[in-house]
Amino acid sequence: MAKNKKEKKGGKRMKKKELSELLINFFRTKPTESFSLKQIFVSLHLTTHPLKMLCVDTIQEMTEDNFLLETEKGHYKLNDKGQILTGTFVRKSNGKNSFIPDNGGEPIFIAERNSGHAMNNDKVKVALCAKRRRHDIEGQVIEILEHANSTFVGTLKVSKNYAFLLTESSTLANDIFIPKEKLKGGKDGDKAVVKIIEWPDEAKNPFGEVIDILGKAGDNTTEMHAILAEYGLPYTYPQNVEAAADKISAEITPQDYAEREDFRDVVTFTIDPKDAKDFDDALSIRQLKPGLWEVGVHIADVSHYVTEGSVIDKEAVKRATSVYLVDRTIPMLPERLCNFICSLRPDEEKLAYSVIFDMNDKAEVKDYRIRHTVIKSNRRFTYEEAQNIIETGQGDYKEEILELDKLAKILREKRMAAGAINFDRCEVKFEIDEKGKPLSVYFKVSKDANKLIEEFMLLANRTVAEHVGKTPKNKKPKVFPYRIHDLPDPDKLDNLSQFIARFGYKIRTSGSKTEVSKSLNRLLSDVTGKKEQNLIETVSLRAMQKARYSIHNIGHYGLAFDYYTHFTSPIRRYPDLMVHRLLTRYEAGGRTAQADKYEALCEHSSAMEQTAASAERASIKYKQVEFMGERIGNVYDGVISGVTEWGLYVEINENKCEGMISMRDLGNDYYEFDEKNYCLIGRRHHRKFSLGDPIKIKVARANLEKKQLDFVLAEE
């Protein structure tokens, strides 16, 4: 019976296009085998004479197209041109998967049927299917070399006999089937982390088992942990590492005092955000003589407590950074170290690693020294308190703060004159109640107090980098982690230039490093306070390369420094801890460190920094959707922040929440996407929506699972 059904399909009406598809799939599923015409007819159930003739014609064409090879008279196989590539598989939930070759080159399309159940970011071996005329090149996964990530986060759907994990990931088209005995106590509606254990060839869904239950979907802690788990970040601290930290003594020994420079009697204070607990850095200042100041930048001496290779160190390497979600910090170090022992808390004696500058009134560094020290902070300021002193000239330690502010402003001016780029991005923050519910949105703007700290941290980081990196001509500098930032990509600069021209702005896209960065600065100051400010800053930022860590120094373009490193935040960043250790070793006359080891640590730290930033963005997005979820139906003024072929992204002016108006909600017209000019144009009424346009929207839907807001146009 089944055979007849197939014969019917293969017997009567089949178009050439349909037959081509059948042939392509047939050869691609068996890329190494050769078949006679008769075997092909039987396999495809081609039973009528016209169909067989059509098949012979199509095969002939495919052979001329070099898609098939005739291995001997009347026998054919797929022409794989011997081109087997290795690279990374990129999975999309719409089935339009692709492959990025290791040797660079354009991504190659891989249909779901040719994906061999490879998962997102897997290392795979792909056979290129020969290109047919007028067809794009395609690939087929022939081997999975290494699985990237076999765990997924989602919501459990548990029924009587079986369960599924519904994933929100944009990389998995199918839900994960979970046998009842692999549920680990998970109930319907729980958020869970699931590991894929197998994906049988003939099965539509992968099979998985629950590794961890995060809690009820919708609960704040559950959702924050889910975001961390989704990015492969830890959401709990291992007990054995906490236990190791509990054994560390906070006592400062007579030997410690003897080996260090004593700063306990010098006026010293910290300035940090109001909710900070880990104080990495403190500043001290005293007058040496009229017109000469000693400014100390004192950094928590983490390497004194965390020894290389210890269990605490191994965990810190793995994490590489602290992660700051909207309502919590996931620290790199155990709490006892980051909030108590190492944190430079007021009125407590602390061990520090310090860069001490002798500076004149023009903020010129006359001399500096790098020393292990003992300090005692006199006061902990919040940024707001320090800002108030700068603005009113009144308050504790006002002389010291005002002097530091004066010096910082000169340092900043010099940096800008040298071509540093002035990105003052405004950050979105939430007022949150004890259950994690967002009550209001506010913006964190960088004021003088923030800039005061920033300038002295930059100065210390740069000085340490120059101290190790600048060597006499004939000497090779020792291995050291630098913070590097490459020149902007010329193509991206050209795009930026075309984009801002629509708003009437210009930048230089060629010329010296300094000329280009100065024209960028002009642009950033010209847009300040304008409605397109946020948009142009965002697009400019995208034209920049990402800063990263490396032992190969190329300088830092954005800061206009030839030497730069990270020394000032060892409590929350692993590279700073590496810098402390190497500096200590080199100051004691030690040999240069092993290059490969440190470059690998730099690469890992850069990757973890990006991952942490993505998780931080996801947590902000989640809170924005949660916040707007209580404001469905409200109308807001916004600005078009993105234009795509599926609709418009709009950012609300008053709270910076971003949502989407889909094409179908744009009114009764057919809109065409003009990619070059970032706009949509209606065919009938010629209404135009351009990037940066002001627009009134109404909040339509808030989908927390997908972290998505849907807007519609507010009726004019």
XYZ file of C-alpha atoms in Angstrom, residues 223-602:
380
model
C 15.258 34.431 36.235
C 18.613 36.023 37.143
C 20.156 32.564 37.611
C 18.618 31.500 34.295
C 20.352 34.424 32.539
C 23.691 33.392 34.080
C 23.163 29.732 33.188
C 22.215 30.682 29.627
C 25.617 32.334 29.170
C 27.417 29.459 30.885
C 28.249 31.656 33.902
C 28.236 30.282 37.465
C 25.355 31.266 39.739
C 26.609 29.665 42.952
C 29.988 29.737 44.665
C 31.678 26.335 45.225
C 31.718 25.386 48.940
C 35.323 24.181 48.932
C 36.515 27.578 47.622
C 34.441 29.446 50.246
C 35.946 27.128 52.893
C 39.497 27.867 51.674
C 38.769 31.601 51.919
C 37.431 31.208 55.469
C 40.816 29.807 56.520
C 42.732 32.894 55.330
C 43.921 35.102 58.179
C 43.138 38.823 57.927
C 45.890 39.659 60.406
C 48.711 41.943 59.285
C 51.992 40.500 60.651
C 55.053 42.410 61.931
C 56.880 41.150 58.836
C 54.189 42.720 56.586
C 54.721 46.093 58.282
C 58.498 45.779 57.980
C 58.395 45.052 54.230
C 55.973 47.819 53.271
C 55.844 51.578 53.004
C 53.563 52.948 55.721
C 50.753 55.236 54.569
C 48.505 54.878 57.611
C 48.944 58.498 58.685
C 48.355 60.050 55.247
C 44.831 61.294 54.440
C 43.287 58.491 52.347
C 39.735 57.825 51.169
C 37.673 55.735 48.767
C 35.009 57.044 46.358
C 32.604 54.419 45.022
C 28.988 53.840 43.944
C 26.550 53.927 46.865
C 25.806 50.180 46.683
C 29.463 49.051 46.384
C 30.946 46.632 48.917
C 34.245 45.747 47.234
C 36.482 48.811 47.431
C 39.388 48.113 45.056
C 41.013 51.507 45.100
C 41.777 54.413 47.447
C 43.459 57.780 46.904
C 45.803 59.620 49.265
C 47.196 63.130 48.914
C 49.622 65.326 50.891
C 51.613 68.408 50.087
C 55.384 67.824 49.945
C 56.217 71.529 49.450
C 54.435 74.476 47.854
C 53.483 73.471 44.300
C 54.365 69.777 44.791
C 51.884 67.063 45.782
C 52.260 63.408 46.569
C 49.260 61.475 45.227
C 48.965 57.779 46.082
C 46.777 55.391 44.077
C 46.346 52.461 46.464
C 44.978 49.178 45.134
C 43.826 46.192 47.219
C 46.747 43.741 47.444
C 44.788 40.662 46.385
C 47.868 38.717 45.267
C 49.108 38.744 48.874
C 46.145 36.531 49.806
C 45.436 34.602 46.590
C 48.413 32.529 45.581
C 48.840 31.244 42.061
C 47.500 27.720 41.549
C 45.520 27.654 44.829
C 41.875 26.509 44.747
C 40.735 30.139 45.097
C 42.985 31.130 42.200
C 41.727 28.307 39.960
C 38.125 29.396 40.508
C 39.101 33.040 39.864
C 40.804 32.089 36.578
C 37.697 30.218 35.455
C 35.428 33.190 36.224
C 38.001 35.809 35.113
C 35.660 38.647 36.130
C 32.877 39.596 38.511
C 29.488 39.846 36.820
C 27.184 42.748 37.667
C 23.534 41.955 37.000
C 20.813 44.513 37.688
C 20.226 43.379 41.261
C 23.253 41.321 42.281
C 26.987 40.815 41.883
C 28.396 37.393 41.036
C 31.911 37.907 42.417
C 35.149 36.541 41.011
C 36.512 35.928 44.513
C 34.773 34.464 47.592
C 32.854 37.042 49.614
C 35.221 36.904 52.592
C 38.025 38.166 50.338
C 36.202 40.640 48.107
C 34.001 42.339 50.703
C 36.062 41.929 53.884
C 39.769 41.055 53.813
C 40.819 42.809 50.581
C 38.198 45.567 50.461
C 39.719 48.937 51.493
C 37.129 49.635 54.187
C 37.315 52.845 56.260
C 39.182 52.849 59.600
C 40.725 49.415 58.925
C 44.399 48.790 58.213
C 44.775 47.172 54.792
C 47.549 45.863 52.579
C 47.786 47.647 49.240
C 49.863 47.774 46.079
C 50.404 51.444 45.316
C 51.606 53.759 42.583
C 52.760 56.979 44.245
C 53.182 60.133 42.154
C 54.977 63.389 42.867
C 53.016 65.951 40.856
C 53.257 69.688 40.406
C 50.317 72.091 40.068
C 50.229 71.471 36.311
C 49.579 67.751 36.990
C 53.001 66.865 35.557
C 54.455 63.728 37.096
C 57.910 64.672 38.396
C 58.587 61.230 39.871
C 56.751 58.015 40.717
C 57.358 54.823 42.661
C 55.528 51.487 42.817
C 55.423 49.993 46.315
C 53.670 47.480 48.507
C 52.070 49.547 51.284
C 49.897 49.513 54.405
C 47.079 52.059 54.348
C 44.145 53.099 56.518
C 41.245 54.797 54.771
C 39.863 57.792 56.704
C 36.527 57.933 54.944
C 34.352 56.137 52.425
C 32.656 58.572 50.058
C 29.879 57.769 47.632
C 30.190 59.487 44.245
C 27.241 61.707 45.198
C 28.942 62.887 48.434
C 32.234 63.657 46.673
C 30.349 65.421 43.869
C 28.587 67.590 46.445
C 31.965 68.667 47.917
C 33.288 69.502 44.421
C 30.172 71.585 43.674
C 29.815 73.374 47.038
C 33.420 73.419 48.275
C 32.111 72.200 51.653
C 32.485 68.867 53.501
C 34.971 66.390 54.986
C 38.476 66.537 53.505
C 37.353 69.286 51.150
C 40.909 70.631 50.541
C 42.140 67.177 49.491
C 39.151 66.428 47.262
C 39.250 69.838 45.575
C 42.993 69.533 44.908
C 42.587 66.040 43.401
C 39.671 67.305 41.282
C 41.821 70.162 39.973
C 44.669 67.786 39.029
C 42.248 65.263 37.458
C 40.733 67.960 35.234
C 44.192 68.889 33.904
C 45.034 65.201 33.286
C 41.773 64.779 31.378
C 42.385 67.868 29.274
C 45.845 66.591 28.289
C 44.422 63.203 27.377
C 41.751 64.724 25.142
C 44.339 66.962 23.493
C 46.405 63.847 22.702
C 43.402 62.371 20.838
C 41.599 60.254 23.440
C 37.975 59.586 22.503
C 35.354 60.954 24.826
C 32.629 58.326 25.202
C 30.443 59.350 28.123
C 27.711 56.738 27.814
C 24.721 57.135 30.050
C 23.901 53.892 31.870
C 20.393 52.680 32.630
C 19.865 51.738 36.291
C 16.841 50.510 38.241
C 15.489 51.264 41.679
C 14.533 47.776 42.858
C 12.510 46.577 45.851
C 13.616 43.699 48.080
C 11.855 41.179 45.805
C 13.795 42.434 42.793
C 10.817 44.251 41.258
C 11.826 47.363 39.270
C 10.127 50.453 40.739
C 11.703 53.162 38.587
C 14.410 53.789 36.007
C 17.206 56.327 36.374
C 20.330 57.164 34.391
C 23.833 57.056 35.744
C 25.735 60.004 34.353
C 29.470 60.405 34.804
C 30.137 63.596 36.810
C 33.345 65.226 38.111
C 33.649 62.830 41.073
C 33.529 59.813 38.716
C 36.015 61.469 36.382
C 38.372 62.273 39.272
C 38.648 58.566 40.128
C 38.800 57.601 36.456
C 41.748 59.914 35.678
C 43.898 58.644 38.549
C 43.098 55.017 37.709
C 44.057 55.655 34.074
C 47.278 57.325 35.217
C 48.191 54.372 37.481
C 47.354 51.788 34.790
C 49.338 53.632 32.160
C 52.336 54.178 34.489
C 52.522 50.473 35.393
C 52.333 49.500 31.690
C 55.103 51.959 30.758
C 57.185 50.857 33.748
C 57.349 47.294 32.403
C 56.872 47.871 28.672
C 59.161 50.807 27.937
C 62.682 49.434 27.694
C 65.977 50.686 26.232
C 66.328 50.067 22.458
C 68.463 46.925 22.728
C 66.407 45.268 25.482
C 63.346 43.119 24.944
C 60.439 43.993 27.265
C 59.269 41.252 29.620
C 56.013 39.353 29.080
C 53.114 41.387 30.462
C 49.324 41.585 29.936
C 48.353 44.844 28.210
C 44.915 46.280 27.627
C 44.950 46.982 23.897
C 42.553 48.730 21.540
C 42.952 48.711 17.770
C 42.184 51.480 15.274
C 38.578 51.595 14.022
C 37.764 49.424 11.032
C 37.980 51.720 7.932
C 34.797 50.236 6.379
C 32.861 50.845 9.591
C 34.170 54.433 9.714
C 32.927 54.979 6.155
C 29.504 53.607 7.127
C 29.442 55.892 10.157
C 30.371 58.853 7.983
C 27.494 58.114 5.551
C 25.076 57.559 8.410
C 25.776 60.820 10.264
C 25.713 62.812 7.004
C 21.918 62.316 7.098
C 21.861 64.356 10.315
C 24.196 66.983 8.865
C 27.419 65.873 10.628
C 30.847 65.078 9.176
C 33.889 63.122 10.365
C 37.313 62.371 8.953
C 37.731 58.782 7.883
C 41.389 59.025 6.876
C 44.470 60.871 8.062
C 46.521 60.381 11.192
C 45.285 58.527 14.269
C 44.937 61.809 16.152
C 43.097 63.609 13.341
C 40.504 60.840 13.077
C 39.969 60.650 16.847
C 39.748 64.437 17.167
C 37.048 64.559 14.507
C 35.183 61.772 16.346
C 35.389 63.855 19.523
C 34.031 66.874 17.665
C 31.118 64.755 16.513
C 30.437 63.473 20.051
C 30.460 66.974 21.490
C 28.272 68.316 18.633
C 25.543 65.735 19.292
C 25.485 66.317 23.071
C 21.977 67.224 24.160
C 20.485 66.636 20.679
C 17.688 64.110 20.150
C 19.982 61.951 18.024
C 22.742 61.870 20.680
C 22.138 58.346 21.929
C 21.734 56.993 18.431
C 24.899 58.541 17.017
C 26.912 57.549 20.105
C 25.691 53.956 19.710
C 26.541 53.816 16.004
C 29.947 55.453 16.652
C 30.669 52.922 19.362
C 29.882 50.123 16.898
C 32.497 51.496 14.497
C 35.114 51.021 17.235
C 37.007 47.809 17.791
C 36.578 46.076 21.154
C 39.343 46.581 23.691
C 40.943 43.324 24.816
C 43.868 41.813 26.717
C 47.079 40.637 25.078
C 50.793 40.331 25.804
C 51.414 41.838 22.334
C 51.172 45.577 22.893
C 49.723 47.719 20.092
C 48.677 50.586 22.368
C 45.182 51.783 23.262
C 43.593 53.842 20.495
C 40.523 55.026 22.431
C 42.599 56.383 25.315
C 45.435 57.590 23.057
C 48.015 55.730 25.198
C 50.964 53.800 23.763
C 51.102 51.631 26.886
C 48.105 50.639 28.957
C 47.200 47.783 31.309
C 44.670 46.959 34.021
C 46.170 47.220 37.507
C 43.460 48.960 39.547
C 40.707 46.324 40.045
C 42.194 42.981 41.133
C 39.136 42.152 43.285
C 36.907 41.981 40.223
C 39.180 41.318 37.214
C 41.689 38.510 36.784
C 44.074 40.387 34.417
C 44.739 42.936 37.203
C 45.733 40.073 39.496
C 48.151 38.760 36.830
C 49.616 42.279 36.510
C 50.143 42.501 40.300
C 51.938 39.158 40.385
C 54.196 39.847 37.407
C 55.018 43.338 38.634
C 56.035 41.922 42.033
C 58.144 39.273 40.306
C 59.887 41.737 37.960
C 60.496 44.291 40.740
C 62.323 41.511 42.610
C 64.493 40.890 39.517
C 62.601 37.789 38.381
C 62.861 36.285 34.883
C 60.306 36.993 32.188
C 57.098 34.940 32.325
C 56.003 32.280 29.841
C 54.456 33.996 26.824
C 51.991 31.273 25.681
C 50.576 30.792 29.155
C 49.881 34.498 29.636
C 48.515 35.057 26.123
C 46.073 32.169 26.690
C 44.983 33.748 30.004
C 44.545 37.103 28.206
